[in-house]
Amino acid sequence: MQEITQGYRRPETPSPEIWDLGLAGREDAIWDLLERQVLDRSQVTSAPQMDTLTQVLSRPCTCALQAVLDLMGHEHRRDGTVRDTSLDLLTNTLNMSGLDGEHYRAIIAPRIAFLRHVAPRWVEEHRDRLFGDGAPDNLGQRTIDLALADGLPDPWLLEHFRGQVQDAVQRATDQALEHYLVAMLREVPGYSVDDAVTFFQPLGKLSDAGQALGRLLGNNEAAAGHVALAAQFWEKAISISQGTPESLTGFGWYANIPGLDDVTWNRLTRLTLTITRGRIDWAHRVADRAAHQQPTADTLEIHSQLLRGLSDYWEQRLVLDIATAAIKKATDPQTGTAEYKRLRTALLERGVNLASSAPGDDTNHPNQQGEQPGQDD
């Protein structure tokens, strides 16, 4: 899943290298030292605008807890088990409330998949204290938030705590939307395309989801199945978005998905622009993708709608240049279509000289004096 997990900040499992070099028979002493440091909460680092992760990485007690998890990984690789002392220490941290409890959980939450691997019984026995009502000060939901913000997508977590994941999405928790979409792409139970569209639509997050999917799948390594599901999501969003243009503008980011075939992309982009009246995110990239194809009725209409819908001057200029080059590549039978005529009129209205353009000719440039609108009928 490398193609849809780029950008998440924490490794899913602790780094093993330093411990695997060996501890020279001093493991018990090291465990004693770490236990004392984890439980010493005297030093709190906090400042205005300092995020939770920065605070956590500045406290000796939480850095020591991170080292505990690293050492647990080392012992599990070597012995196939973890010592009870480490699990007792983790249990102790779950009893903490307030800022201390939150900081401990910021270390534990992104490593739930690791803990399920090395200590599955402990995770199962402490589910309610980790994520539910058994956690003090509503830290169960905060643990989910931290797992989403700083961890890799975990299908187990996403499936078993879907309600809390949805709560995090509604509150715009960092990376929560992306994790939800990864669950959809991985076909985690409860996260079907229909489920996702139905969930996002009343929240006004369909456009945000379209942008996020464009980013997640915007490389050549995206799996074909994930791209197909993303296309289904777009089509479903279009079907329920009539009359609400703002819900679709983020799908302009789909222009950056190389695995989405041009025929599907052209069709859905045209439908989207019809609903949004030519408004879309990343409009110049949309125009560029359409222009890199041999002109079709759909690509010509995409350019026409972009020219008529854009209000940003900088993007207007880019799209105007791209559309001018694109129309000059059109040949019969495209030159006889209504889409061609609409684009030609839109360009003439904006001062583009098409007087000497023949089908397939790419020698003229926009914004020259020449043929006026209305002469193409």
PDB file of C-alpha atoms in Angstrom, residues 41-326:
ATOM      1  CA  ARG A  41       6.245  12.992  34.630  1.00  0.00           C
ATOM      2  CA  SER A  42       7.830  15.986  36.294  1.00  0.00           C
ATOM      3  CA  GLN A  43       9.053  17.655  33.109  1.00  0.00           C
ATOM      4  CA  VAL A  44       6.322  19.040  30.865  1.00  0.00           C
ATOM      5  CA  THR A  45       7.240  20.935  27.720  1.00  0.00           C
ATOM      6  CA  SER A  46       4.532  23.159  26.318  1.00  0.00           C
ATOM      7  CA  ALA A  47       4.333  26.465  24.498  1.00  0.00           C
ATOM      8  CA  PRO A  48       1.678  28.399  22.599  1.00  0.00           C
ATOM      9  CA  GLN A  49       0.976  26.873  19.186  1.00  0.00           C
ATOM     10  CA  MET A  50       3.096  23.792  19.981  1.00  0.00           C
ATOM     11  CA  ASP A  51       1.348  20.724  18.584  1.00  0.00           C
ATOM     12  CA  THR A  52       0.908  17.524  20.564  1.00  0.00           C
ATOM     13  CA  LEU A  53       3.589  15.582  18.709  1.00  0.00           C
ATOM     14  CA  THR A  54       6.201  18.276  19.318  1.00  0.00           C
ATOM     15  CA  GLN A  55       5.327  18.363  23.009  1.00  0.00           C
ATOM     16  CA  VAL A  56       5.526  14.574  23.245  1.00  0.00           C
ATOM     17  CA  LEU A  57       8.932  14.364  21.600  1.00  0.00           C
ATOM     18  CA  SER A  58      10.222  17.000  24.030  1.00  0.00           C
ATOM     19  CA  ARG A  59       9.340  15.110  27.232  1.00  0.00           C
ATOM     20  CA  PRO A  60      11.750  12.555  28.737  1.00  0.00           C
ATOM     21  CA  CYS A  61       8.905  10.340  29.996  1.00  0.00           C
ATOM     22  CA  THR A  62       7.305   9.945  26.574  1.00  0.00           C
ATOM     23  CA  CYS A  63      10.645   9.504  24.823  1.00  0.00           C
ATOM     24  CA  ALA A  64      11.324   6.725  27.344  1.00  0.00           C
ATOM     25  CA  LEU A  65       7.965   5.132  26.487  1.00  0.00           C
ATOM     26  CA  GLN A  66       8.942   5.163  22.837  1.00  0.00           C
ATOM     27  CA  ALA A  67      12.174   3.379  23.786  1.00  0.00           C
ATOM     28  CA  VAL A  68      10.108   0.801  25.714  1.00  0.00           C
ATOM     29  CA  LEU A  69       8.164  -0.031  22.557  1.00  0.00           C
ATOM     30  CA  ASP A  70      11.405  -0.294  20.595  1.00  0.00           C
ATOM     31  CA  LEU A  71      12.830  -2.694  23.164  1.00  0.00           C
ATOM     32  CA  MET A  72       9.625  -4.745  23.146  1.00  0.00           C
ATOM     33  CA  GLY A  73      10.075  -5.148  19.406  1.00  0.00           C
ATOM     34  CA  HIS A  74      13.658  -6.312  19.876  1.00  0.00           C
ATOM     35  CA  GLU A  75      12.718  -8.926  22.495  1.00  0.00           C
ATOM     36  CA  HIS A  76       9.769 -10.167  20.443  1.00  0.00           C
ATOM     37  CA  ARG A  77      11.947 -10.667  17.380  1.00  0.00           C
ATOM     38  CA  ARG A  78      14.502 -12.522  19.455  1.00  0.00           C
ATOM     39  CA  ASP A  79      12.266 -14.506  21.831  1.00  0.00           C
ATOM     40  CA  GLY A  80       8.824 -14.458  20.208  1.00  0.00           C
ATOM     41  CA  THR A  81       7.315 -12.814  23.300  1.00  0.00           C
ATOM     42  CA  VAL A  82       7.409  -9.640  25.396  1.00  0.00           C
ATOM     43  CA  ARG A  83       7.974  -9.382  29.117  1.00  0.00           C
ATOM     44  CA  ASP A  84       5.086  -8.765  31.511  1.00  0.00           C
ATOM     45  CA  THR A  85       6.882  -5.736  32.936  1.00  0.00           C
ATOM     46  CA  SER A  86       6.498  -3.875  29.664  1.00  0.00           C
ATOM     47  CA  LEU A  87       2.789  -4.635  29.445  1.00  0.00           C
ATOM     48  CA  ASP A  88       2.241  -3.575  33.050  1.00  0.00           C
ATOM     49  CA  LEU A  89       3.984  -0.312  32.269  1.00  0.00           C
ATOM     50  CA  LEU A  90       1.737   0.288  29.253  1.00  0.00           C
ATOM     51  CA  THR A  91      -1.321  -0.450  31.375  1.00  0.00           C
ATOM     52  CA  ASN A  92      -0.118   2.069  33.928  1.00  0.00           C
ATOM     53  CA  THR A  93       0.084   4.805  31.283  1.00  0.00           C
ATOM     54  CA  LEU A  94      -3.506   4.141  30.204  1.00  0.00           C
ATOM     55  CA  ASN A  95      -4.681   5.074  33.692  1.00  0.00           C
ATOM     56  CA  MET A  96      -3.256   8.576  33.360  1.00  0.00           C
ATOM     57  CA  SER A  97      -5.652  11.439  32.672  1.00  0.00           C
ATOM     58  CA  GLY A  98      -5.215  14.960  31.411  1.00  0.00           C
ATOM     59  CA  LEU A  99      -2.183  16.121  29.471  1.00  0.00           C
ATOM     60  CA  ASP A 100       0.019  13.284  30.762  1.00  0.00           C
ATOM     61  CA  GLY A 101      -2.491  10.687  29.572  1.00  0.00           C
ATOM     62  CA  GLU A 102      -2.784  12.328  26.184  1.00  0.00           C
ATOM     63  CA  HIS A 103       0.983  12.446  25.752  1.00  0.00           C
ATOM     64  CA  TYR A 104       1.429   8.766  26.612  1.00  0.00           C
ATOM     65  CA  ARG A 105      -1.319   7.866  24.167  1.00  0.00           C
ATOM     66  CA  ALA A 106       0.342   9.926  21.457  1.00  0.00           C
ATOM     67  CA  ILE A 107       3.187   7.384  21.612  1.00  0.00           C
ATOM     68  CA  ILE A 108       0.950   4.300  21.871  1.00  0.00           C
ATOM     69  CA  ALA A 109      -1.831   5.176  19.412  1.00  0.00           C
ATOM     70  CA  PRO A 110       0.159   5.149  16.136  1.00  0.00           C
ATOM     71  CA  ARG A 111       1.656   1.766  17.135  1.00  0.00           C
ATOM     72  CA  ILE A 112      -1.546  -0.190  17.753  1.00  0.00           C
ATOM     73  CA  ALA A 113      -0.844  -2.476  14.787  1.00  0.00           C
ATOM     74  CA  PHE A 114       2.581  -3.241  16.260  1.00  0.00           C
ATOM     75  CA  LEU A 115       1.071  -3.971  19.686  1.00  0.00           C
ATOM     76  CA  ARG A 116      -1.532  -6.257  18.152  1.00  0.00           C
ATOM     77  CA  HIS A 117       1.362  -8.161  16.612  1.00  0.00           C
ATOM     78  CA  VAL A 118       3.515  -8.539  19.714  1.00  0.00           C
ATOM     79  CA  ALA A 119       0.800  -8.521  22.411  1.00  0.00           C
ATOM     80  CA  PRO A 120      -2.612  -9.237  20.846  1.00  0.00           C
ATOM     81  CA  ARG A 121      -4.164 -10.401  24.136  1.00  0.00           C
ATOM     82  CA  TRP A 122      -3.133  -7.200  25.902  1.00  0.00           C
ATOM     83  CA  VAL A 123      -4.728  -5.048  23.182  1.00  0.00           C
ATOM     84  CA  GLU A 124      -7.946  -7.076  23.288  1.00  0.00           C
ATOM     85  CA  GLU A 125      -8.140  -6.943  27.080  1.00  0.00           C
ATOM     86  CA  HIS A 126      -7.586  -3.182  27.108  1.00  0.00           C
ATOM     87  CA  ARG A 127      -9.726  -2.155  24.112  1.00  0.00           C
ATOM     88  CA  ASP A 128     -12.203  -0.228  26.202  1.00  0.00           C
ATOM     89  CA  ARG A 129      -9.473   1.526  28.176  1.00  0.00           C
ATOM     90  CA  LEU A 130      -7.610   2.343  24.984  1.00  0.00           C
ATOM     91  CA  PHE A 131     -10.479   3.532  22.789  1.00  0.00           C
ATOM     92  CA  GLY A 132     -13.750   3.430  24.709  1.00  0.00           C
ATOM     93  CA  ASP A 133     -15.567   4.703  27.755  1.00  0.00           C
ATOM     94  CA  GLY A 134     -13.002   3.046  30.018  1.00  0.00           C
ATOM     95  CA  ALA A 135     -10.465   5.727  29.134  1.00  0.00           C
ATOM     96  CA  PRO A 136     -10.322   8.749  31.481  1.00  0.00           C
ATOM     97  CA  ASP A 137     -11.284  12.238  30.291  1.00  0.00           C
ATOM     98  CA  ASN A 138     -12.673  11.020  26.940  1.00  0.00           C
ATOM     99  CA  LEU A 139      -9.158   9.980  25.943  1.00  0.00           C
ATOM    100  CA  GLY A 140     -10.583   7.018  24.041  1.00  0.00           C
ATOM    101  CA  GLN A 141     -11.682   9.258  21.178  1.00  0.00           C
ATOM    102  CA  ARG A 142      -8.464  11.225  21.499  1.00  0.00           C
ATOM    103  CA  THR A 143      -6.518   7.965  21.080  1.00  0.00           C
ATOM    104  CA  ILE A 144      -8.335   7.343  17.794  1.00  0.00           C
ATOM    105  CA  ASP A 145      -7.572  10.907  16.706  1.00  0.00           C
ATOM    106  CA  LEU A 146      -3.873  10.437  17.465  1.00  0.00           C
ATOM    107  CA  ALA A 147      -3.746   7.096  15.644  1.00  0.00           C
ATOM    108  CA  LEU A 148      -5.232   8.752  12.553  1.00  0.00           C
ATOM    109  CA  ALA A 149      -3.080  11.863  12.736  1.00  0.00           C
ATOM    110  CA  ASP A 150       0.286  10.169  13.254  1.00  0.00           C
ATOM    111  CA  GLY A 151      -0.076   6.521  12.260  1.00  0.00           C
ATOM    112  CA  LEU A 152      -0.366   4.474   9.103  1.00  0.00           C
ATOM    113  CA  PRO A 153      -3.846   3.348   8.026  1.00  0.00           C
ATOM    114  CA  ASP A 154      -4.763   0.277  10.100  1.00  0.00           C
ATOM    115  CA  PRO A 155      -7.641  -1.811   8.660  1.00  0.00           C
ATOM    116  CA  TRP A 156      -8.360  -3.360  12.077  1.00  0.00           C
ATOM    117  CA  LEU A 157      -8.696   0.030  13.744  1.00  0.00           C
ATOM    118  CA  LEU A 158     -10.749   1.444  10.887  1.00  0.00           C
ATOM    119  CA  GLU A 159     -13.151  -1.493  10.854  1.00  0.00           C
ATOM    120  CA  HIS A 160     -13.702  -1.877  14.590  1.00  0.00           C
ATOM    121  CA  PHE A 161     -13.950   1.825  15.464  1.00  0.00           C
ATOM    122  CA  ARG A 162     -15.742   3.183  12.408  1.00  0.00           C
ATOM    123  CA  GLY A 163     -18.031   5.440  14.444  1.00  0.00           C
ATOM    124  CA  GLN A 164     -15.087   7.130  16.110  1.00  0.00           C
ATOM    125  CA  VAL A 165     -13.288   7.450  12.770  1.00  0.00           C
ATOM    126  CA  GLN A 166     -16.393   9.151  11.373  1.00  0.00           C
ATOM    127  CA  ASP A 167     -16.449  11.445  14.389  1.00  0.00           C
ATOM    128  CA  ALA A 168     -12.838  12.400  13.666  1.00  0.00           C
ATOM    129  CA  VAL A 169     -13.672  13.122  10.013  1.00  0.00           C
ATOM    130  CA  GLN A 170     -16.581  15.349  11.037  1.00  0.00           C
ATOM    131  CA  ARG A 171     -14.248  17.360  13.263  1.00  0.00           C
ATOM    132  CA  ALA A 172     -11.642  17.599  10.468  1.00  0.00           C
ATOM    133  CA  THR A 173      -9.039  15.769  12.554  1.00  0.00           C
ATOM    134  CA  ASP A 174      -5.669  15.707  10.818  1.00  0.00           C
ATOM    135  CA  GLN A 175      -5.476  12.826   8.284  1.00  0.00           C
ATOM    136  CA  ALA A 176      -8.871  11.401   9.308  1.00  0.00           C
ATOM    137  CA  LEU A 177     -10.388  11.963   5.875  1.00  0.00           C
ATOM    138  CA  GLU A 178      -7.417  10.292   4.199  1.00  0.00           C
ATOM    139  CA  HIS A 179      -7.652   7.252   6.478  1.00  0.00           C
ATOM    140  CA  TYR A 180     -11.369   6.930   5.729  1.00  0.00           C
ATOM    141  CA  LEU A 181     -10.639   6.995   1.994  1.00  0.00           C
ATOM    142  CA  VAL A 182      -7.845   4.450   2.345  1.00  0.00           C
ATOM    143  CA  ALA A 183     -10.374   2.193   4.086  1.00  0.00           C
ATOM    144  CA  MET A 184     -12.690   2.632   1.100  1.00  0.00           C
ATOM    145  CA  LEU A 185      -9.923   1.798  -1.360  1.00  0.00           C
ATOM    146  CA  ARG A 186      -8.928  -1.269   0.677  1.00  0.00           C
ATOM    147  CA  GLU A 187     -12.609  -2.294   0.824  1.00  0.00           C
ATOM    148  CA  VAL A 188     -12.648  -2.443   4.608  1.00  0.00           C
ATOM    149  CA  PRO A 189     -16.144  -3.534   5.784  1.00  0.00           C
ATOM    150  CA  GLY A 190     -18.385  -0.537   6.361  1.00  0.00           C
ATOM    151  CA  TYR A 191     -16.473   1.702   3.937  1.00  0.00           C
ATOM    152  CA  SER A 192     -18.007   0.922   0.538  1.00  0.00           C
ATOM    153  CA  VAL A 193     -18.211   3.596  -2.162  1.00  0.00           C
ATOM    154  CA  ASP A 194     -21.913   4.053  -1.434  1.00  0.00           C
ATOM    155  CA  ASP A 195     -21.214   4.276   2.306  1.00  0.00           C
ATOM    156  CA  ALA A 196     -18.514   6.886   1.720  1.00  0.00           C
ATOM    157  CA  VAL A 197     -20.560   9.123  -0.589  1.00  0.00           C
ATOM    158  CA  THR A 198     -23.582   8.897   1.709  1.00  0.00           C
ATOM    159  CA  PHE A 199     -21.399   9.856   4.680  1.00  0.00           C
ATOM    160  CA  PHE A 200     -19.508  12.732   3.026  1.00  0.00           C
ATOM    161  CA  GLN A 201     -22.403  14.375   1.175  1.00  0.00           C
ATOM    162  CA  PRO A 202     -24.322  15.855   4.134  1.00  0.00           C
ATOM    163  CA  LEU A 203     -21.032  16.949   5.707  1.00  0.00           C
ATOM    164  CA  GLY A 204     -20.123  18.950   2.591  1.00  0.00           C
ATOM    165  CA  LYS A 205     -16.908  16.944   2.229  1.00  0.00           C
ATOM    166  CA  LEU A 206     -17.330  15.366  -1.224  1.00  0.00           C
ATOM    167  CA  SER A 207     -15.063  17.985  -2.786  1.00  0.00           C
ATOM    168  CA  ASP A 208     -12.435  17.499  -0.069  1.00  0.00           C
ATOM    169  CA  ALA A 209     -12.613  13.751  -0.645  1.00  0.00           C
ATOM    170  CA  GLY A 210     -12.099  14.220  -4.386  1.00  0.00           C
ATOM    171  CA  GLN A 211      -9.000  16.321  -3.766  1.00  0.00           C
ATOM    172  CA  ALA A 212      -7.653  13.790  -1.263  1.00  0.00           C
ATOM    173  CA  LEU A 213      -8.155  10.867  -3.661  1.00  0.00           C
ATOM    174  CA  GLY A 214      -6.373  12.792  -6.400  1.00  0.00           C
ATOM    175  CA  ARG A 215      -3.397  13.224  -4.091  1.00  0.00           C
ATOM    176  CA  LEU A 216      -3.437   9.649  -2.782  1.00  0.00           C
ATOM    177  CA  LEU A 217      -3.538   8.073  -6.236  1.00  0.00           C
ATOM    178  CA  GLY A 218      -1.443  10.625  -8.103  1.00  0.00           C
ATOM    179  CA  ASN A 219       1.460   8.379  -9.069  1.00  0.00           C
ATOM    180  CA  ASN A 220       2.158   5.519 -11.427  1.00  0.00           C
ATOM    181  CA  GLU A 221       2.183   2.923  -8.621  1.00  0.00           C
ATOM    182  CA  ALA A 222      -1.509   3.285  -7.758  1.00  0.00           C
ATOM    183  CA  ALA A 223      -3.245  -0.091  -7.987  1.00  0.00           C
ATOM    184  CA  ALA A 224      -5.774  -0.452 -10.802  1.00  0.00           C
ATOM    185  CA  GLY A 225      -8.423  -1.611  -8.347  1.00  0.00           C
ATOM    186  CA  HIS A 226      -7.972   1.502  -6.219  1.00  0.00           C
ATOM    187  CA  VAL A 227      -8.255   3.754  -9.271  1.00  0.00           C
ATOM    188  CA  ALA A 228     -11.436   1.940 -10.339  1.00  0.00           C
ATOM    189  CA  LEU A 229     -12.993   2.486  -6.907  1.00  0.00           C
ATOM    190  CA  ALA A 230     -11.994   6.158  -6.996  1.00  0.00           C
ATOM    191  CA  ALA A 231     -13.727   6.502 -10.377  1.00  0.00           C
ATOM    192  CA  GLN A 232     -16.856   4.880  -8.942  1.00  0.00           C
ATOM    193  CA  PHE A 233     -16.738   7.361  -6.068  1.00  0.00           C
ATOM    194  CA  TRP A 234     -16.541  10.290  -8.504  1.00  0.00           C
ATOM    195  CA  GLU A 235     -19.433   8.983 -10.587  1.00  0.00           C
ATOM    196  CA  LYS A 236     -21.563   8.431  -7.492  1.00  0.00           C
ATOM    197  CA  ALA A 237     -20.730  11.938  -6.255  1.00  0.00           C
ATOM    198  CA  ILE A 238     -21.860  13.387  -9.582  1.00  0.00           C
ATOM    199  CA  SER A 239     -25.128  11.462  -9.426  1.00  0.00           C
ATOM    200  CA  ILE A 240     -26.136  13.025  -6.094  1.00  0.00           C
ATOM    201  CA  SER A 241     -24.634  16.487  -6.601  1.00  0.00           C
ATOM    202  CA  GLN A 242     -27.061  18.048  -9.078  1.00  0.00           C
ATOM    203  CA  GLY A 243     -27.494  21.718  -8.170  1.00  0.00           C
ATOM    204  CA  THR A 244     -24.587  21.807  -5.699  1.00  0.00           C
ATOM    205  CA  PRO A 245     -21.520  22.809  -7.750  1.00  0.00           C
ATOM    206  CA  GLU A 246     -19.274  23.376  -4.746  1.00  0.00           C
ATOM    207  CA  SER A 247     -19.426  19.670  -3.869  1.00  0.00           C
ATOM    208  CA  LEU A 248     -17.524  18.667  -7.017  1.00  0.00           C
ATOM    209  CA  THR A 249     -14.772  21.234  -7.559  1.00  0.00           C
ATOM    210  CA  GLY A 250     -12.167  19.146  -5.717  1.00  0.00           C
ATOM    211  CA  PHE A 251     -12.402  16.420  -8.350  1.00  0.00           C
ATOM    212  CA  GLY A 252     -10.144  18.531 -10.540  1.00  0.00           C
ATOM    213  CA  TRP A 253      -7.342  16.763  -8.689  1.00  0.00           C
ATOM    214  CA  TYR A 254      -8.280  13.562 -10.518  1.00  0.00           C
ATOM    215  CA  ALA A 255      -6.419  15.031 -13.488  1.00  0.00           C
ATOM    216  CA  ASN A 256      -3.303  13.956 -11.601  1.00  0.00           C
ATOM    217  CA  ILE A 257      -4.261  10.240 -11.514  1.00  0.00           C
ATOM    218  CA  PRO A 258      -2.305   8.620 -14.367  1.00  0.00           C
ATOM    219  CA  GLY A 259      -4.025   5.263 -13.900  1.00  0.00           C
ATOM    220  CA  LEU A 260      -7.455   6.712 -14.707  1.00  0.00           C
ATOM    221  CA  ASP A 261      -8.060   6.143 -18.415  1.00  0.00           C
ATOM    222  CA  ASP A 262      -8.696   9.188 -20.594  1.00  0.00           C
ATOM    223  CA  VAL A 263     -12.130   8.110 -21.822  1.00  0.00           C
ATOM    224  CA  THR A 264     -13.472   7.816 -18.265  1.00  0.00           C
ATOM    225  CA  TRP A 265     -11.689  10.958 -17.100  1.00  0.00           C
ATOM    226  CA  ASN A 266     -12.978  12.992 -20.081  1.00  0.00           C
ATOM    227  CA  ARG A 267     -16.564  11.869 -19.548  1.00  0.00           C
ATOM    228  CA  LEU A 268     -16.624  12.504 -15.801  1.00  0.00           C
ATOM    229  CA  THR A 269     -14.767  15.815 -16.078  1.00  0.00           C
ATOM    230  CA  ARG A 270     -17.258  17.068 -18.658  1.00  0.00           C
ATOM    231  CA  LEU A 271     -20.181  16.040 -16.437  1.00  0.00           C
ATOM    232  CA  THR A 272     -18.526  17.713 -13.455  1.00  0.00           C
ATOM    233  CA  LEU A 273     -17.932  20.998 -15.294  1.00  0.00           C
ATOM    234  CA  THR A 274     -21.521  21.005 -16.529  1.00  0.00           C
ATOM    235  CA  ILE A 275     -22.704  20.917 -12.902  1.00  0.00           C
ATOM    236  CA  THR A 276     -20.092  23.388 -11.586  1.00  0.00           C
ATOM    237  CA  ARG A 277     -20.527  25.748 -14.560  1.00  0.00           C
ATOM    238  CA  GLY A 278     -16.880  25.536 -15.456  1.00  0.00           C
ATOM    239  CA  ARG A 279     -15.470  25.931 -11.936  1.00  0.00           C
ATOM    240  CA  ILE A 280     -13.004  23.317 -10.745  1.00  0.00           C
ATOM    241  CA  ASP A 281      -9.837  23.052  -8.679  1.00  0.00           C
ATOM    242  CA  TRP A 282      -6.503  22.942 -10.466  1.00  0.00           C
ATOM    243  CA  ALA A 283      -8.147  24.103 -13.696  1.00  0.00           C
ATOM    244  CA  HIS A 284      -4.924  24.553 -15.655  1.00  0.00           C
ATOM    245  CA  ARG A 285      -3.952  20.926 -14.935  1.00  0.00           C
ATOM    246  CA  VAL A 286      -7.403  19.799 -16.072  1.00  0.00           C
ATOM    247  CA  ALA A 287      -6.971  21.764 -19.287  1.00  0.00           C
ATOM    248  CA  ASP A 288      -3.470  20.416 -19.763  1.00  0.00           C
ATOM    249  CA  ARG A 289      -4.578  16.789 -19.440  1.00  0.00           C
ATOM    250  CA  ALA A 290      -7.388  17.346 -21.944  1.00  0.00           C
ATOM    251  CA  ALA A 291      -5.001  19.069 -24.366  1.00  0.00           C
ATOM    252  CA  HIS A 292      -2.493  16.223 -24.317  1.00  0.00           C
ATOM    253  CA  GLN A 293      -5.019  13.981 -26.060  1.00  0.00           C
ATOM    254  CA  GLN A 294      -6.224  14.000 -29.630  1.00  0.00           C
ATOM    255  CA  PRO A 295      -9.263  16.309 -29.498  1.00  0.00           C
ATOM    256  CA  THR A 296     -12.657  14.700 -28.919  1.00  0.00           C
ATOM    257  CA  ALA A 297     -16.079  16.164 -28.279  1.00  0.00           C
ATOM    258  CA  ASP A 298     -15.498  15.762 -24.547  1.00  0.00           C
ATOM    259  CA  THR A 299     -12.065  17.417 -24.445  1.00  0.00           C
ATOM    260  CA  LEU A 300     -13.230  20.340 -26.589  1.00  0.00           C
ATOM    261  CA  GLU A 301     -16.204  20.864 -24.286  1.00  0.00           C
ATOM    262  CA  ILE A 302     -13.916  20.699 -21.243  1.00  0.00           C
ATOM    263  CA  HIS A 303     -11.867  23.596 -22.628  1.00  0.00           C
ATOM    264  CA  SER A 304     -14.986  25.577 -23.536  1.00  0.00           C
ATOM    265  CA  GLN A 305     -16.527  25.231 -20.085  1.00  0.00           C
ATOM    266  CA  LEU A 306     -13.257  26.090 -18.340  1.00  0.00           C
ATOM    267  CA  LEU A 307     -12.906  29.290 -20.376  1.00  0.00           C
ATOM    268  CA  ARG A 308     -16.455  30.344 -19.544  1.00  0.00           C
ATOM    269  CA  GLY A 309     -16.333  29.395 -15.857  1.00  0.00           C
ATOM    270  CA  LEU A 310     -12.975  30.552 -14.532  1.00  0.00           C
ATOM    271  CA  SER A 311     -12.695  33.787 -12.596  1.00  0.00           C
ATOM    272  CA  ASP A 312      -9.026  33.642 -11.560  1.00  0.00           C
ATOM    273  CA  TYR A 313      -7.015  35.736 -14.029  1.00  0.00           C
ATOM    274  CA  TRP A 314      -3.841  33.679 -13.798  1.00  0.00           C
ATOM    275  CA  GLU A 315      -5.654  30.420 -14.506  1.00  0.00           C
ATOM    276  CA  GLN A 316      -7.681  32.064 -17.257  1.00  0.00           C
ATOM    277  CA  ARG A 317      -4.496  32.988 -19.087  1.00  0.00           C
ATOM    278  CA  LEU A 318      -3.052  29.493 -18.747  1.00  0.00           C
ATOM    279  CA  VAL A 319      -6.258  27.791 -19.874  1.00  0.00           C
ATOM    280  CA  LEU A 320      -6.638  30.224 -22.775  1.00  0.00           C
ATOM    281  CA  ASP A 321      -3.193  29.330 -24.107  1.00  0.00           C
ATOM    282  CA  ILE A 322      -3.799  25.599 -23.612  1.00  0.00           C
ATOM    283  CA  ALA A 323      -7.236  25.688 -25.259  1.00  0.00           C
ATOM    284  CA  THR A 324      -5.899  27.692 -28.219  1.00  0.00           C
ATOM    285  CA  ALA A 325      -3.264  25.044 -28.888  1.00  0.00           C
ATOM    286  CA  ALA A 326      -5.812  22.256 -28.413  1.00  0.00           C
TER     287      ALA A 326
END
